[in-house]
Every structure is written in structure tokens, then in C-alpha cells.
Amino acid sequence: MFREDFIIHIFSGWRSFLRKCLFRVLRVGPIPSHIAVIMDGNRRYAKKKKIDDMTGYDAGALALLHLIIYCMELGVKYVTAYAFSIDNFRRHPEEVQKIMDLTMESVMLLTWISKLRTVRVHFAGNLQLLSADIQVAAKRLMESTAGYNNFVLTICICYTCSEEILHAVEESCKEKWDDGIGIIGYDRGNDYERLIKVVDIEKHMYMAIAPEPDILIRTGGEYRLSNFLVWQSSCYHLSSLGTVWPEFGVFHLVWVVLDFQQNYHYFAKKKMQL
């Protein structure tokens, strides 16, 4: 999909120098620890450019690669991308297969990047819905990068937050049952002991690897969360951009971070209250 010399070119050169100068100024203010993104608009981009949908998805993958690099340079530690919803399996089988092929290529690319920049890669979602070869490649990548902690990239694939919550509740119940505690609870005087607590559920969430997002970006002019990180949505800055995802660039990111900085004290106060 992308040649290695092309990736190295993105990390270096005069454009990289100018970005780093811009980001140095931006770092005078608070920098988000975790940015999540709903990558909407790949097919609309393809239609606009009069190209096939798959080329639009390739352009979207390139935009994500750029975002990862920008966030590394800016000092953002966690990036989470909504790559494929469980609901997307309802699309035409040929389109789904092409997206799965792109996913496999992306895993190979991330394997190389993780070695170049010590990136921890995590796949969040019901991976059992993926084909066996993608499952093996994804799990191998997660295992090989588990020791890295400078930058954490989470790819949400075969994911919805509803399924994530269901998974976490099931795992919490199973853990209590295996410990011989039971799952219903019991009376303790006038108090009722909850055997499944919020902390138990959060421990088993797919997204337990990362803190709650500081910023959620959605492109394509939409304001819907589309069942993405709903559990984690108590206090983040939602930024809806009119641009389609493949056209997302460094200045979009700068604008989003500046907007976050202007509202930082409000969100910091809310998080302290929670």
C-alpha cells in the first residue's frame, strides 16, 4: 500500500520541520493525551474525485497514517481510530472483502512502523468476526508491541460500544463465577452488596488500555457517535468537521487542538467533579 521510503519521507524533510515548529508553539498550551477519531467520508471523497470506493479507502488509510505521525510529533500519547463497525458487515460483501484486504495490508504496514517508532498497536473489538489470517496477524502485532508505551494506537475494528459493554459484563460475571462468588449479590444488613461494580466492567472493556479521550473528532459533517466510545463519552471535547476524512490534514488537527485548549479549563473542572 505504502512504500517504506514514502513513510520515511513523511517523518523527515522540510514539511516535517515546519510541522514541528508549529507544534512547538501549540505545546505552549495544554496538549490532549488521547485523541479518538471517527473516519467518516471515504466513499463521499471517492465520489467527489470520481474514483472507485477502494481508492477512497486507501486515501483514508493515508490520512490516518498522517494523523498518527502528527500526534507523535505533537506529543499526544493515545490515538484511537474507528476503522470498522460491526454494523458495516451489512454492506455489500464485495466492499466488505476489500476493506478486510486493506485491513490486512494495514496490519503489515503497522508492523513495520511499530518497529521504526516503537508504537504499541492494539485492536479493540470482537476480533472473532475477522478472518483467521487477520486474527493471527493482529494478535501477533499486539503481542510484539505490548512492551511499548511511548505511543499507543488503538484500531477499533468489528466494534460497537454496545458489544463492548456486553463483552465487559459477560467477562465480569465469568470472573466472579470462577472465583466462586456468584453474580447476583446479597444483603448485608440493610445494605445491598453489588458484586459487579463499575470498576469490574471497565477492567474488561476493549478500551481499558487507554484513558478516556480528551477529544473525539468526527469528519464528514456528522454529529452522531455511531455507537463509538459511548461508555467513555462522559467528558470529552466533540469536534465535528465538515471535511471528509481523506482530506483531513495538519491544519484541521491544529484547529481542533486550539479549540480544545480554549475549553480546557471547563473540561478539566468537569473531570475533577466526576
XYZ file of C-alpha atoms in Angstrom:
274
model
C 0.000 0.000 0.000
C 2.738 2.483 1.007
C 6.448 2.089 0.275
C 8.912 2.327 3.164
C 10.787 5.243 1.581
C 7.479 7.131 1.399
C 6.888 6.620 5.125
C 10.398 7.803 5.954
C 9.802 10.877 3.753
C 6.756 11.812 5.869
C 8.825 11.626 9.057
C 11.579 13.826 7.612
C 12.080 16.738 5.200
C 11.187 20.416 5.353
C 7.466 19.758 5.842
C 8.233 17.787 8.974
C 10.463 20.626 10.193
C 7.698 23.208 9.685
C 5.159 20.983 11.456
C 7.453 20.566 14.437
C 7.914 24.348 14.644
C 4.131 24.810 14.548
C 3.592 22.103 17.153
C 6.215 23.649 19.411
C 4.127 26.810 19.542
C 0.973 24.753 20.105
C 2.578 22.978 23.056
C 2.630 26.249 24.981
C -0.968 25.324 25.849
C -2.338 22.019 27.194
C -1.972 19.073 24.807
C -4.591 16.296 24.771
C -3.408 12.931 25.972
C -5.905 10.930 23.897
C -7.498 11.760 20.552
C -10.180 9.488 19.069
C -11.477 9.808 15.531
C -14.483 8.605 13.539
C -13.135 8.458 9.981
C -16.245 9.372 8.003
C -16.444 10.290 4.333
C -14.202 7.878 2.401
C -16.913 6.948 -0.099
C -18.060 10.557 -0.481
C -14.452 11.507 -1.177
C -14.266 8.805 -3.861
C -17.487 10.056 -5.439
C -16.250 13.648 -5.344
C -12.948 12.697 -7.018
C -14.671 10.311 -9.464
C -12.593 7.356 -8.317
C -13.605 3.902 -7.101
C -14.537 3.396 -3.451
C -11.445 1.302 -2.713
C -9.151 4.131 -3.779
C -11.147 6.325 -1.409
C -10.447 3.895 1.444
C -6.743 3.906 0.517
C -6.785 7.696 0.777
C -8.455 7.358 4.170
C -5.733 4.969 5.340
C -3.115 7.503 4.245
C -4.924 10.248 6.201
C -4.824 8.057 9.322
C -1.105 7.464 8.823
C -0.563 11.220 8.658
C -2.641 11.736 11.822
C -0.541 9.173 13.682
C 2.653 10.972 12.687
C 1.229 14.397 13.574
C 0.165 13.166 17.004
C 3.586 11.653 17.663
C 5.237 14.956 16.805
C 2.714 16.957 18.842
C 3.092 14.828 21.967
C -0.302 13.071 22.001
C 0.210 9.640 23.562
C -3.001 7.817 22.595
C -4.815 7.741 19.248
C -7.933 5.648 18.686
C -9.462 5.202 15.240
C -12.903 3.769 14.400
C -11.978 1.631 11.419
C -14.875 -0.803 11.006
C -18.162 -1.171 12.859
C -19.927 -4.489 13.325
C -22.847 -2.809 11.542
C -20.625 -2.358 8.457
C -20.942 -6.090 7.761
C -24.366 -5.194 6.317
C -22.670 -3.528 3.368
C -22.158 -5.282 0.033
C -19.970 -8.393 0.529
C -17.516 -7.239 -2.143
C -16.968 -3.923 -0.353
C -16.526 -5.676 2.998
C -13.935 -8.025 1.485
C -11.985 -5.118 0.006
C -11.961 -3.407 3.403
C -10.704 -6.626 5.000
C -7.934 -6.827 2.377
C -6.979 -3.252 3.209
C -7.026 -4.169 6.904
C -4.508 -6.942 6.283
C -2.256 -4.553 4.361
C -2.576 -2.015 7.180
C -1.531 -4.611 9.771
C 1.612 -5.298 7.738
C 2.340 -1.564 7.480
C 1.760 -1.012 11.210
C 4.118 -3.893 11.960
C 6.892 -2.019 10.170
C 6.021 1.370 11.689
C 5.864 -0.107 15.202
C 9.491 -1.189 14.850
C 10.547 2.164 13.402
C 8.901 4.274 16.122
C 8.206 1.801 18.982
C 4.431 2.167 18.663
C 2.141 -0.061 20.693
C -0.712 -1.254 18.473
C -3.945 -2.534 19.965
C -7.026 -3.850 18.146
C -10.295 -3.269 20.003
C -13.436 -5.153 19.090
C -14.786 -8.638 18.537
C -11.795 -9.991 16.629
C -13.506 -13.376 16.297
C -15.519 -11.828 13.456
C -12.340 -11.347 11.412
C -10.886 -13.985 9.118
C -8.320 -16.337 10.649
C -5.325 -14.800 8.846
C -6.168 -11.259 10.006
C -6.770 -12.516 13.560
C -3.354 -14.172 13.646
C -1.575 -11.121 12.197
C -3.380 -8.705 14.540
C -2.695 -10.781 17.662
C 0.950 -11.228 16.678
C 1.316 -7.454 16.266
C -0.351 -6.760 19.628
C 1.907 -9.256 21.370
C 5.092 -7.969 19.740
C 4.341 -4.335 20.673
C 2.890 -4.938 24.167
C 6.066 -3.674 25.802
C 5.994 -0.275 24.092
C 4.407 2.628 25.950
C 5.631 5.844 24.300
C 2.710 5.934 21.856
C -0.398 3.749 21.785
C -2.516 3.307 18.653
C -5.878 1.562 19.036
C -7.738 0.403 15.935
C -11.413 -0.270 16.663
C -12.443 -2.994 14.237
C -15.550 -5.183 14.381
C -16.500 -2.796 17.164
C -19.571 -1.153 18.632
C -19.764 0.213 22.155
C -22.907 -1.856 22.792
C -20.944 -5.028 22.056
C -18.011 -3.749 24.124
C -20.266 -3.256 27.169
C -21.879 -6.673 26.683
C -18.431 -8.270 26.444
C -17.259 -6.495 29.610
C -20.348 -7.529 31.595
C -20.024 -11.152 30.458
C -16.330 -11.240 31.387
C -17.051 -9.632 34.771
C -19.731 -12.219 35.541
C -17.465 -15.030 34.427
C -14.660 -13.736 36.661
C -16.949 -13.598 39.705
C -18.362 -17.029 38.937
C -14.891 -18.541 38.550
C -13.931 -17.005 41.902
C -16.930 -18.762 43.468
C -18.581 -15.504 44.479
C -21.698 -15.618 42.328
C -23.083 -12.691 40.394
C -26.432 -11.691 41.923
C -25.358 -10.029 45.175
C -26.523 -10.394 48.724
C -27.980 -8.437 51.636
C -25.614 -7.187 54.272
C -27.892 -5.804 56.956
C -29.848 -3.022 55.289
C -27.234 -2.587 52.585
C -27.188 -4.414 49.286
C -23.778 -5.534 48.121
C -23.208 -5.106 44.389
C -20.956 -7.881 43.242
C -20.493 -6.432 39.757
C -19.164 -2.901 40.088
C -18.297 -0.270 37.509
C -14.604 -0.891 38.090
C -15.112 -4.567 37.193
C -16.801 -3.670 33.916
C -14.235 -1.037 32.977
C -11.419 -3.505 33.630
C -12.820 -5.784 30.917
C -13.642 -3.118 28.320
C -11.825 -3.365 24.990
C -10.651 0.220 25.608
C -9.207 -0.482 29.064
C -5.780 0.013 27.510
C -6.281 3.786 27.199
C -7.711 6.623 29.310
C -10.950 8.306 28.264
C -10.477 10.516 25.184
C -9.866 14.220 25.568
C -11.050 14.893 22.015
C -13.350 12.987 19.677
C -13.078 14.097 16.050
C -15.758 13.196 13.527
C -15.333 14.194 9.912
C -17.933 14.376 7.165
C -20.130 16.973 8.875
C -21.900 14.430 11.090
C -22.599 14.793 14.825
C -23.553 11.182 15.589
C -21.350 8.985 17.787
C -22.362 5.903 15.756
C -22.024 3.618 18.794
C -18.370 4.591 19.262
C -16.876 5.031 22.756
C -20.280 5.866 24.228
C -19.250 4.500 27.634
C -16.184 6.759 27.550
C -18.105 9.870 26.431
C -18.769 11.449 29.819
C -16.370 14.348 29.390
C -14.587 14.805 26.069
C -14.449 17.603 23.545
C -16.514 16.671 20.472
C -15.266 18.230 17.253
C -17.360 17.743 14.104
C -15.618 18.815 10.902
C -17.260 19.358 7.528
C -14.290 17.943 5.626
C -14.364 14.286 4.590
C -11.781 12.059 6.233
C -9.243 11.643 3.374
C -8.932 15.455 3.229
C -8.143 15.750 6.940
C -4.771 17.443 7.342
C -2.406 19.049 9.790
C -4.281 22.367 9.904
C -7.527 20.589 10.776
C -5.708 18.990 13.706
C -4.240 22.333 14.784
C -7.698 23.941 14.732
C -9.177 21.097 16.796
C -6.403 21.302 19.402
C -6.701 25.095 19.619
C -10.446 24.716 20.189
C -9.709 22.123 22.874
C -7.247 24.477 24.558
C -9.816 27.276 24.666
C -12.233 24.974 26.517
C -9.607 23.075 28.504
C -10.357 24.549 31.950
C -14.074 23.781 31.580
C -13.435 20.117 30.748
C -10.715 19.810 33.407
C -13.176 21.081 36.016
C -15.847 18.617 34.851
C -13.407 15.709 35.059
C -12.461 16.700 38.598
C -16.141 16.717 39.555
C -16.618 13.242 38.091
